[in-house]
Coordinates of C-alpha atoms and ligand atoms in Angstrom, one line a residue:
M1 CA -24.4 3.0 -22.0
A2 CA -24.3 1.0 -19.2
D3 CA -26.3 1.8 -16.0
P4 CA -27.1 5.8 -16.3
K5 CA -26.8 6.0 -12.6
G6 CA -24.4 3.6 -12.1
F7 CA -21.7 6.0 -11.0
L8 CA -24.1 7.5 -8.5
K9 CA -24.7 4.1 -6.7
V10 CA -21.5 2.1 -6.9
G11 CA -17.9 3.6 -5.9
R12 CA -14.4 2.6 -7.6
E13 CA -13.4 -0.9 -5.9
L14 CA -10.4 -2.9 -7.1
P15 CA -9.0 -6.3 -6.5
K16 CA -7.1 -6.6 -2.9
R17 CA -3.3 -7.3 -2.7
R18 CA -2.7 -10.4 -1.1
P19 CA -1.4 -9.4 2.3
V20 CA 2.5 -8.2 2.2
D21 CA 3.7 -11.0 4.5
V22 CA 2.3 -13.9 2.1
R23 CA 3.0 -12.6 -0.8
I24 CA 6.8 -11.5 -0.6
K25 CA 7.1 -15.2 -0.1
S26 CA 6.5 -16.1 -3.5
W27 CA 7.0 -14.7 -6.9
S28 CA 3.7 -14.8 -8.1
E29 CA 1.6 -11.8 -8.9
V30 CA 0.2 -9.9 -6.3
Y31 CA -3.8 -9.2 -6.6
E32 CA -6.3 -11.4 -5.7
N33 CA -9.3 -12.5 -8.0
F34 CA -11.9 -10.2 -8.7
G35 CA -15.5 -11.2 -9.1
N36 CA -16.9 -11.2 -12.3
D37 CA -20.1 -9.8 -10.9
K38 CA -18.2 -6.8 -8.9
L39 CA -16.4 -6.2 -12.1
E40 CA -19.8 -5.7 -13.9
K41 CA -20.5 -3.3 -11.2
Q42 CA -17.2 -1.5 -12.2
A43 CA -18.2 -1.0 -15.6
S44 CA -21.4 0.6 -14.9
R45 CA -20.0 3.7 -14.0
C46 CA -19.3 4.5 -16.9
M47 CA -20.9 7.3 -18.3
D48 CA -20.1 7.0 -21.9
C49 CA -19.4 10.4 -22.5
G50 CA -20.3 12.4 -25.6
I51 CA -16.9 12.9 -25.7
P52 CA -14.9 10.1 -24.3
F53 CA -11.9 11.8 -22.7
C54 CA -10.2 8.3 -21.7
H55 CA -9.9 7.7 -25.4
Q56 CA -7.7 10.7 -26.0
G57 CA -5.7 9.3 -22.8
C58 CA -5.0 5.7 -24.5
P59 CA -2.4 5.7 -27.0
L60 CA -4.1 2.7 -28.6
G61 CA -7.5 4.3 -28.8
N62 CA -9.2 1.7 -26.7
L63 CA -12.6 1.5 -27.5
I64 CA -13.3 2.2 -23.6
P65 CA -16.9 3.1 -23.1
E66 CA -18.0 0.2 -25.7
W67 CA -16.4 -2.5 -23.6
N68 CA -17.6 -1.1 -20.5
D69 CA -21.3 -1.3 -21.8
L70 CA -20.7 -4.8 -22.5
V71 CA -19.3 -6.5 -19.5
Y72 CA -22.2 -4.4 -17.6
R73 CA -24.7 -6.2 -19.9
H74 CA -22.8 -9.4 -19.5
D75 CA -21.8 -9.9 -22.9
W76 CA -18.0 -10.5 -22.5
R77 CA -17.5 -12.5 -25.5
E78 CA -18.4 -9.2 -27.4
A79 CA -16.2 -6.9 -25.2
I80 CA -13.3 -9.1 -26.3
E81 CA -13.9 -8.5 -29.7
R82 CA -14.1 -5.2 -28.9
L83 CA -10.7 -4.7 -26.7
H84 CA -9.1 -6.8 -29.4
A85 CA -9.9 -4.5 -32.1
T86 CA -7.7 -1.7 -31.0
N87 CA -4.9 -3.8 -28.5
N88 CA -3.5 -6.9 -29.2
F89 CA -2.4 -7.5 -26.2
P90 CA -4.9 -6.4 -23.6
E91 CA -3.4 -8.7 -21.0
F92 CA 0.1 -6.7 -21.0
T93 CA -1.7 -3.5 -20.9
G94 CA -4.2 -4.7 -18.2
K95 CA -1.7 -5.7 -16.0
L96 CA 1.5 -3.1 -16.5
C97 CA -0.1 0.1 -18.1
P98 CA 0.1 3.1 -15.7
A99 CA -3.4 4.1 -17.1
P100 CA -3.2 7.5 -18.8
C101 CA -7.0 6.3 -20.0
E102 CA -7.7 6.8 -15.8
S103 CA -6.0 10.1 -15.7
A104 CA -8.4 11.3 -18.5
C105 CA -11.7 9.8 -17.5
V106 CA -14.2 12.3 -17.1
L107 CA -15.2 10.7 -13.7
G108 CA -12.3 11.7 -12.5
I109 CA -13.0 15.4 -12.4
N110 CA -14.9 15.2 -9.0
Q111 CA -15.2 11.7 -8.5
D112 CA -12.6 8.6 -8.6
P113 CA -12.6 7.2 -12.4
V114 CA -13.7 4.5 -13.8
A115 CA -11.6 1.3 -13.3
I116 CA -10.9 0.7 -17.1
K117 CA -7.7 -0.8 -16.3
R118 CA -9.1 -3.9 -14.1
V119 CA -12.1 -4.1 -16.4
E120 CA -9.1 -4.7 -19.7
A121 CA -7.2 -7.0 -17.6
E122 CA -10.5 -9.0 -16.7
I123 CA -11.9 -8.9 -19.9
I124 CA -8.9 -10.9 -21.7
D125 CA -8.6 -13.1 -18.6
R126 CA -11.8 -14.4 -18.8
A127 CA -11.5 -14.6 -22.6
W128 CA -8.3 -17.0 -22.0
Q129 CA -10.3 -19.2 -19.6
E130 CA -13.4 -19.6 -21.8
G131 CA -10.9 -20.2 -24.8
W132 CA -12.0 -17.5 -26.7
V133 CA -8.5 -16.5 -28.0
H134 CA -7.3 -18.2 -31.0
P135 CA -4.8 -17.8 -33.2
Q136 CA -6.1 -15.7 -36.7
P137 CA -3.4 -17.2 -39.3
P138 CA -4.3 -14.8 -42.6
A139 CA -6.4 -16.4 -45.7
V140 CA -4.4 -15.3 -48.1
R141 CA -0.2 -15.1 -48.3
T142 CA 1.3 -12.2 -50.0
G143 CA 4.8 -13.8 -50.9
K144 CA 6.3 -10.3 -49.2
S145 CA 8.9 -11.0 -46.3
V146 CA 9.0 -8.8 -43.3
A147 CA 12.2 -9.3 -40.7
V148 CA 11.1 -7.7 -37.5
I149 CA 14.1 -6.5 -35.1
G150 CA 13.5 -6.9 -31.2
S151 CA 10.5 -8.9 -29.3
G152 CA 9.4 -6.7 -26.9
P153 CA 5.9 -5.2 -27.4
A154 CA 6.4 -2.9 -30.4
G155 CA 8.1 -5.7 -32.1
L156 CA 5.3 -8.3 -31.2
A157 CA 2.5 -6.1 -31.9
A158 CA 4.2 -5.3 -35.3
A159 CA 5.0 -8.7 -36.3
Q160 CA 1.5 -10.0 -35.4
Q161 CA -0.2 -7.5 -37.5
L162 CA 2.1 -7.8 -40.2
T163 CA 1.6 -12.0 -40.3
R164 CA -2.1 -11.3 -40.3
A165 CA -2.1 -9.5 -43.1
G166 CA -0.1 -12.2 -45.2
H167 CA 3.4 -11.5 -45.1
D168 CA 5.9 -14.1 -43.9
V169 CA 7.5 -12.4 -41.1
K170 CA 10.8 -13.6 -38.7
V171 CA 11.4 -12.0 -35.6
Y172 CA 15.1 -11.6 -34.6
E173 CA 15.8 -11.4 -30.8
R174 CA 19.3 -11.4 -29.6
A175 CA 18.4 -12.6 -26.1
D176 CA 17.8 -16.1 -25.6
R177 CA 14.2 -16.1 -24.9
V178 CA 11.3 -13.6 -26.7
G179 CA 9.8 -10.8 -25.0
G180 CA 12.0 -7.6 -24.7
L181 CA 11.7 -5.9 -21.0
M182 CA 8.4 -7.6 -20.3
R183 CA 10.6 -11.1 -20.2
Y184 CA 13.7 -10.1 -18.6
G185 CA 13.2 -6.6 -16.7
I186 CA 9.5 -6.8 -15.5
P187 CA 9.5 -9.7 -12.4
E188 CA 6.8 -12.4 -12.2
F189 CA 5.0 -10.5 -9.6
K190 CA 3.8 -7.6 -11.8
M191 CA 3.0 -10.0 -14.5
E192 CA 3.6 -13.8 -14.9
K193 CA 5.6 -14.6 -17.4
R194 CA 2.7 -16.9 -18.6
H195 CA 0.8 -14.5 -20.4
L196 CA 3.9 -14.0 -22.5
D197 CA 4.4 -17.3 -23.0
R198 CA 0.4 -18.1 -24.2
R199 CA 0.7 -14.8 -26.8
I200 CA 4.1 -16.4 -28.0
A201 CA 2.3 -19.7 -28.9
Q202 CA -0.6 -17.8 -30.5
M203 CA 1.8 -15.8 -32.9
R204 CA 3.8 -19.0 -34.0
A205 CA 0.3 -20.9 -34.7
E206 CA -0.4 -17.8 -36.8
G207 CA 3.1 -18.2 -38.8
T208 CA 5.3 -15.5 -37.0
D209 CA 8.7 -17.2 -37.0
F210 CA 11.1 -16.6 -33.8
K211 CA 14.7 -16.8 -34.0
T212 CA 16.0 -15.9 -30.7
S213 CA 19.9 -15.6 -29.6
V214 CA 20.6 -13.4 -33.0
N215 CA 22.3 -9.8 -32.7
V216 CA 21.7 -8.3 -35.9
G217 CA 24.4 -6.2 -36.8
E218 CA 26.6 -9.1 -35.7
D219 CA 25.5 -11.9 -36.6
I220 CA 23.6 -10.9 -39.8
T221 CA 25.1 -7.9 -40.8
A222 CA 22.4 -4.7 -42.1
D223 CA 23.2 -5.5 -45.8
E224 CA 22.1 -9.4 -45.6
L225 CA 19.1 -8.3 -43.7
R226 CA 18.1 -5.6 -46.2
D227 CA 19.0 -8.7 -49.1
R228 CA 16.8 -10.8 -47.3
Y229 CA 13.7 -9.1 -46.6
D230 CA 11.2 -7.1 -48.6
A231 CA 10.9 -4.8 -44.9
V232 CA 12.6 -4.4 -42.2
V233 CA 11.2 -3.2 -38.9
L234 CA 13.5 -2.1 -36.0
A235 CA 12.2 -2.6 -32.4
G236 CA 15.1 -2.9 -30.3
G237 CA 14.0 -0.8 -27.5
A238 CA 16.0 1.6 -25.6
T239 CA 19.0 -0.4 -24.8
V240 CA 21.8 2.2 -23.3
W241 CA 21.4 3.1 -19.5
R242 CA 22.3 6.3 -17.8
D243 CA 25.0 5.7 -15.3
L244 CA 26.4 7.2 -12.1
P245 CA 30.0 8.0 -12.9
V246 CA 31.0 8.9 -9.2
P247 CA 33.7 7.8 -6.9
G248 CA 33.6 4.2 -6.1
R249 CA 31.5 3.3 -9.3
E250 CA 33.4 0.4 -10.2
L251 CA 33.3 -1.4 -6.7
R252 CA 31.9 -4.8 -6.7
G253 CA 28.1 -4.5 -5.7
V254 CA 27.0 -1.9 -7.8
H255 CA 25.3 -3.0 -11.0
Q256 CA 23.1 -1.5 -13.4
A257 CA 19.2 -2.4 -12.8
M258 CA 19.0 -4.6 -16.0
E259 CA 22.5 -6.6 -14.7
Y260 CA 20.6 -7.5 -11.8
L261 CA 16.7 -8.1 -12.9
T262 CA 17.8 -10.2 -15.7
P263 CA 19.1 -13.1 -13.9
A264 CA 16.3 -12.7 -11.1
N265 CA 13.9 -13.4 -13.8
K266 CA 16.3 -16.3 -15.0
V267 CA 15.8 -17.8 -11.8
Q268 CA 11.9 -17.8 -12.5
E269 CA 12.4 -19.6 -16.1
G270 CA 14.3 -22.3 -14.3
D271 CA 18.0 -21.1 -15.5
Y272 CA 20.0 -20.5 -12.5
A273 CA 18.6 -22.0 -8.7
V274 CA 20.0 -18.7 -7.3
S275 CA 20.6 -15.3 -9.2
P276 CA 24.5 -14.9 -9.3
I277 CA 23.5 -11.5 -8.2
S278 CA 21.3 -11.9 -5.2
A279 CA 20.2 -9.5 -2.5
E280 CA 19.8 -12.3 0.1
G281 CA 21.1 -11.0 3.7
K282 CA 22.2 -7.8 2.1
H283 CA 21.7 -4.0 3.0
V284 CA 20.7 -2.8 -0.7
V285 CA 20.0 0.7 -1.8
V286 CA 18.0 1.3 -5.3
I287 CA 19.1 4.3 -7.2
G288 CA 16.1 5.8 -9.0
G289 CA 12.0 6.1 -8.1
G290 CA 10.6 5.2 -11.4
D291 CA 8.9 1.6 -12.1
T292 CA 12.5 -0.1 -12.7
G293 CA 13.2 0.7 -9.0
A294 CA 9.9 -0.2 -7.8
D295 CA 10.6 -3.8 -9.8
C296 CA 14.1 -3.8 -7.8
I297 CA 12.6 -3.2 -4.6
G298 CA 10.0 -6.0 -5.0
T299 CA 13.1 -8.5 -6.2
A300 CA 15.1 -7.6 -3.4
I301 CA 12.4 -8.2 -0.7
R302 CA 11.5 -11.6 -2.2
Q303 CA 15.1 -12.5 -2.6
G304 CA 15.4 -11.7 1.5
A305 CA 17.3 -8.4 1.8
A306 CA 18.5 -7.5 5.3
S307 CA 16.8 -3.8 4.2
V308 CA 16.3 -1.6 1.4
T309 CA 16.1 2.0 0.5
Q310 CA 15.6 3.8 -2.1
L311 CA 17.0 7.2 -3.3
E312 CA 15.5 9.4 -5.5
I313 CA 17.0 13.1 -6.6
M314 CA 13.4 14.7 -7.4
P315 CA 11.7 16.1 -4.6
R316 CA 8.6 14.0 -3.0
P317 CA 5.4 14.0 -5.6
P318 CA 2.6 15.6 -4.2
E319 CA -0.7 12.9 -3.3
A320 CA -3.1 15.0 -5.5
R321 CA -3.2 16.7 -8.8
P322 CA -1.5 20.1 -8.5
G323 CA -2.9 23.3 -10.2
S324 CA -0.5 23.0 -12.9
Q325 CA -1.2 19.1 -13.8
P326 CA -5.2 19.5 -14.3
W327 CA -7.6 17.1 -15.4
P328 CA -7.3 15.4 -18.2
T329 CA -3.2 15.3 -18.3
Y330 CA -1.2 12.2 -17.0
P331 CA -0.3 14.0 -13.7
M332 CA 3.1 13.2 -11.7
L333 CA 1.9 11.9 -8.3
F334 CA 3.5 10.0 -5.2
K335 CA 2.7 6.5 -6.1
M336 CA 1.8 3.5 -3.6
E337 CA 2.9 0.1 -5.9
S338 CA 2.9 -2.8 -4.5
A339 CA 6.5 -3.0 -4.3
H340 CA 6.6 0.4 -2.2
E341 CA 3.8 -1.5 0.1
E342 CA 6.1 -4.2 0.8
L343 CA 9.1 -1.6 1.3
A344 CA 6.8 0.0 4.0
E345 CA 5.8 -2.8 5.6
Q346 CA 9.2 -4.2 5.8
G347 CA 10.5 -1.1 7.5
G348 CA 12.4 0.0 4.0
D349 CA 12.4 3.8 3.5
R350 CA 12.1 6.2 0.3
V351 CA 14.3 9.1 0.7
Y352 CA 13.5 12.0 -1.7
A353 CA 15.3 15.1 -3.2
V354 CA 19.1 13.4 -2.3
S355 CA 22.1 12.5 -4.5
T356 CA 24.8 10.1 -4.5
S357 CA 28.2 11.3 -4.3
A358 CA 30.4 8.4 -3.9
F359 CA 30.3 4.5 -3.5
V360 CA 32.9 3.5 -0.7
G361 CA 34.0 -0.1 -0.7
D362 CA 36.3 -2.7 1.8
E363 CA 39.8 -3.9 1.6
D364 CA 38.2 -6.5 -0.6
G365 CA 36.6 -3.8 -3.5
N366 CA 33.1 -4.8 -2.4
V367 CA 30.6 -1.6 -1.9
R368 CA 30.3 -0.9 1.8
V369 CA 28.5 2.5 1.9
L370 CA 27.1 5.1 0.1
K371 CA 27.9 9.0 0.6
I372 CA 24.4 11.1 0.2
V373 CA 23.6 14.6 0.2
E374 CA 20.1 16.6 0.6
V375 CA 19.5 18.3 -2.9
G376 CA 17.5 21.5 -3.6
G377 CA 15.0 20.9 -6.3
P378 CA 15.4 21.3 -10.1
E379 CA 15.1 24.7 -10.5
T380 CA 18.5 24.9 -8.2
G381 CA 20.2 22.5 -10.8
F382 CA 19.7 19.7 -7.6
A383 CA 22.4 22.1 -5.7
P384 CA 23.5 20.1 -2.7
V385 CA 22.4 21.0 0.8
E386 CA 25.3 21.8 2.8
G387 CA 26.1 20.3 5.9
T388 CA 23.3 17.1 5.1
E389 CA 26.1 14.6 3.8
R390 CA 25.8 11.3 5.2
E391 CA 26.1 7.8 4.8
I392 CA 24.0 4.7 4.3
P393 CA 24.9 1.1 4.3
A394 CA 25.3 -0.2 1.1
Q395 CA 26.1 -4.0 -0.2
L396 CA 24.1 -4.4 -3.1
V397 CA 23.5 -0.9 -5.5
T398 CA 21.0 -1.1 -8.2
L399 CA 21.1 2.1 -10.5
A400 CA 17.5 2.3 -11.9
M401 CA 17.8 5.8 -13.6
G402 CA 16.5 5.2 -16.9
F403 CA 17.5 4.6 -20.2
L404 CA 19.3 7.2 -22.7
G405 CA 18.3 5.5 -26.2
P406 CA 18.9 2.9 -28.5
Q407 CA 22.3 1.3 -28.7
K408 CA 24.1 3.3 -32.1
D409 CA 26.4 0.7 -33.0
G410 CA 26.1 -2.3 -34.8
L411 CA 22.6 -2.5 -36.5
L412 CA 21.9 1.3 -36.5
E413 CA 25.5 2.5 -37.9
Q414 CA 24.9 0.0 -40.5
L415 CA 22.1 1.0 -41.6
G416 CA 22.5 4.6 -41.8
V417 CA 19.6 5.6 -40.2
E418 CA 19.4 9.1 -39.5
L419 CA 18.9 10.0 -35.4
D420 CA 17.4 12.9 -33.8
Q421 CA 19.1 15.2 -31.2
R422 CA 18.0 12.5 -28.5
G423 CA 19.7 9.8 -30.5
N424 CA 16.5 8.1 -31.7
V425 CA 15.8 6.8 -34.5
V426 CA 13.9 9.4 -36.5
R427 CA 10.5 8.5 -38.1
D428 CA 7.8 9.8 -40.1
R429 CA 4.0 9.4 -40.0
D430 CA 4.2 5.8 -41.2
Y431 CA 7.0 5.4 -38.9
K432 CA 9.8 5.1 -41.9
T433 CA 13.0 5.8 -41.0
S434 CA 15.1 7.8 -43.3
V435 CA 16.0 4.4 -45.1
D436 CA 13.7 3.2 -47.7
G437 CA 11.9 0.3 -46.7
V438 CA 13.1 0.4 -43.1
Y439 CA 10.4 1.4 -40.5
V440 CA 10.9 1.7 -36.6
A441 CA 8.6 1.0 -33.6
G442 CA 8.7 1.6 -29.6
D443 CA 11.6 2.7 -27.6
M444 CA 14.1 2.8 -30.2
G445 CA 12.3 5.4 -32.2
R446 CA 10.1 7.0 -29.2
G447 CA 12.5 6.9 -26.3
Q448 CA 11.9 5.4 -23.1
S449 CA 8.5 5.0 -22.7
L450 CA 5.6 2.9 -21.9
I451 CA 4.4 -1.1 -23.2
V452 CA 0.9 0.9 -24.7
W453 CA 2.9 3.3 -26.4
A454 CA 4.9 0.4 -27.7
I455 CA 2.0 -2.4 -29.0
A456 CA 0.9 1.6 -30.6
E457 CA 3.8 2.2 -32.8
G458 CA 4.1 -1.4 -33.1
R459 CA 0.5 -1.3 -35.1
A460 CA 1.1 2.2 -36.6
A461 CA 4.3 0.5 -38.0
A462 CA 2.7 -2.7 -39.4
H463 CA 0.6 -0.3 -41.4
G464 CA 3.0 1.7 -43.1
V465 CA 4.8 -1.6 -43.9
D466 CA 1.7 -3.0 -45.4
R467 CA 1.3 -0.1 -47.5
H468 CA 4.9 0.2 -48.6
L469 CA 4.5 -3.8 -49.9
T470 CA 1.3 -3.7 -51.4
G471 CA 0.3 -0.5 -51.9
Q472 CA -2.7 0.1 -49.5
S473 CA -3.2 -0.8 -45.8
A474 CA -6.7 -2.5 -44.4
L475 CA -4.3 -2.6 -40.7
P476 CA -5.5 0.1 -38.2
Y477 CA -3.3 2.9 -37.3
P478 CA -3.9 3.9 -33.9
I479 CA -2.0 6.6 -33.1
P480 CA -4.1 9.3 -32.2
P481 CA -3.1 12.6 -34.7
T482 CA -1.9 14.7 -31.9
A483 CA 0.7 12.2 -31.1
R484 CA 1.7 11.3 -34.4
P485 CA 5.7 12.1 -35.4
I486 CA 6.0 14.7 -37.7
A487 CA 7.3 14.0 -41.1
Ligands
FAD1 C1 12.7 -3.1 -15.3 C2 11.6 -2.0 -16.1 C3 10.1 -2.0 -16.1 C4 9.5 -1.5 -16.6 N1 8.0 -1.6 -16.1 C5 6.9 -1.3 -17.2 C6 5.6 -1.1 -16.7 O1 5.0 -1.8 -15.6 N2 4.6 -0.7 -17.7 C7 5.1 -0.1 -18.6 O2 4.0 0.1 -19.6 N3 6.4 -0.1 -19.1 C8 7.2 -0.3 -18.4 N4 8.3 -0.1 -18.6 C9 8.9 0.2 -19.9 C10 8.5 -1.1 -20.8 O3 8.7 -1.8 -20.6 C11 9.2 -0.6 -22.4 O4 8.6 0.8 -22.9 C12 8.8 -1.5 -23.3 O5 9.2 -2.4 -22.9 C13 9.3 -0.9 -24.9 O6 8.8 -2.0 -25.9 P1 10.1 -2.0 -27.0 O7 9.3 -3.3 -27.7 O8 10.1 -0.9 -27.8 O9 11.8 -2.4 -26.6 P2 11.9 -3.5 -25.6 O10 11.2 -3.9 -24.5 O11 13.2 -2.7 -24.9 O12 12.9 -5.1 -26.5 C14 13.6 -4.5 -27.2 C15 14.2 -6.2 -27.9 O13 15.0 -6.2 -28.8 C16 16.3 -6.4 -28.4 N5 17.0 -6.0 -29.4 C17 17.5 -4.8 -29.5 N6 19.0 -4.9 -30.3 C18 18.7 -5.8 -31.1 C19 19.4 -6.6 -32.1 N7 20.5 -5.7 -32.6 N8 19.2 -7.8 -32.4 C20 18.0 -8.5 -32.0 N9 17.7 -8.2 -31.0 C21 17.7 -7.3 -30.5 C22 16.4 -6.5 -27.2 O14 17.5 -7.7 -26.7 C23 15.1 -6.9 -26.5 O15 14.4 -7.5 -26.1 C24 9.7 -0.8 -17.7 C25 10.9 -1.0 -18.2 C26 11.8 -1.1 -17.4 C27 13.4 -1.4 -17.7
SF4_2 S1 -14.2 9.1 -20.1 FE1 -14.9 7.5 -17.9 S2 -17.0 7.7 -18.0 FE2 -16.4 8.9 -19.9 S3 -16.5 6.8 -21.7 FE3 -14.4 7.2 -20.7 S4 -14.1 5.5 -19.4 FE4 -16.4 6.2 -19.5

């Protein structure tokens, strides 16, 4: 155990975000450095609980008390070994995860929880700095081949596990670069792409082969894929976005969030000098209050928007756990992400319990204003409140209202895999689909979710594939029993 009295002596502390007026002038990550000594003190707050509920909160089953203890004892090298034992990419989760582990931390019952996510991020950052992260090519090759479709966190985790198990793995990606939503959805200010590039270089050195700009189902048919490979992992994500079919939807300036975020990210890659969909000088409205909406806000502010307003149909969430969401559940609380902080300091607004009834354009067909109306809560079916209609200026609108599931036409139809009622690919406990030799991981089977779940499912699917190919598997199966898909 770390310091038995650590939680009595040390309060929770996180690194500071750079001042808003400074950070919005650049795309770099928003946090300042946190000294190793401060971090070791944070790790000392862990109580090494007899029943570590943080484990239950983490889909990867991260060995949290073990690496808290190792960090407290200055053994960072062993800490990264324990962290990598359950998580291929701790820098992705350390920077991007909403940390269900912290919501489940026992200290959180009556104090601030252990800063688990920050400890995770610092362990892997230090490991890269010290040169402790190396390629791990397999000692023995099996001669079996696997195609992984999609290079988001699920595809990358599955590919790394299967390559290390000795299989010949090729990852197909229809975009021009590898990374899935971490490449073209999530902006630099949340995670700089160098973290992704470094991992991909490691994977290439281990022997994983990447093929970009290939749309499987179009450029290669499902039959060709199955002929060429001994197994297939589907990791194509939940790419079908939810739309807002109200009058004026066709106006210029109304875009899906991913249509907006992708070119903004491509500017950071050096593909464009300026995004073809820039917020500069415009009144921007972001419809949707989740992660994607926050990423649109931070991007629009950095592009020099004249104003930014975020609309959300749900009522404003509470700031503390309501009785209906007790510890150790993951509560739906009011969040102040870095982009929200920037919005507040720039005089922007987050408006709750409103719905958009129409987009109104100018004589050239460009969106000019949004008609909105206040609505009742979900229990009323979001019924409009009479007399609350109003207009807000909008020259750029981004729709960040979530995703409906995976694309059905093309690959999934050709394979003929069974889909569930929500349109996601059905899988059994081994992450096998209804088609022999075809497995699924991440948002494609689970529906829109989180990076941590995508990595966990990629690892679990790799276990299933390895067993299918060799009759056994030494690869770990991380998903907690309660969260496994039903066969
Ligand atoms: C803007 C945004 C911000 C987010 N922020 C966070 C966050 O901060 N934290 C968090 O935990 N989660 C976040 N999420 C959710 C998270 O990114 C996803 O849950 C996660 O990326 C899913 O991983 P995946 O590997 O299943 O799919 P994806 O990351 O969606 O990757 C799927 C890949 O498959 C490719 N593909 C699809 N079909 C084919 C085909 N036929 N042939 C070849 N390639 C194909 C796609 O091009 C894509 O690159 C965010 C999502 C969005 C949209
Ligand atoms: S629940 Fe919190 S205090 Fe307990 S072992 Fe996990 S991180 Fe440490």
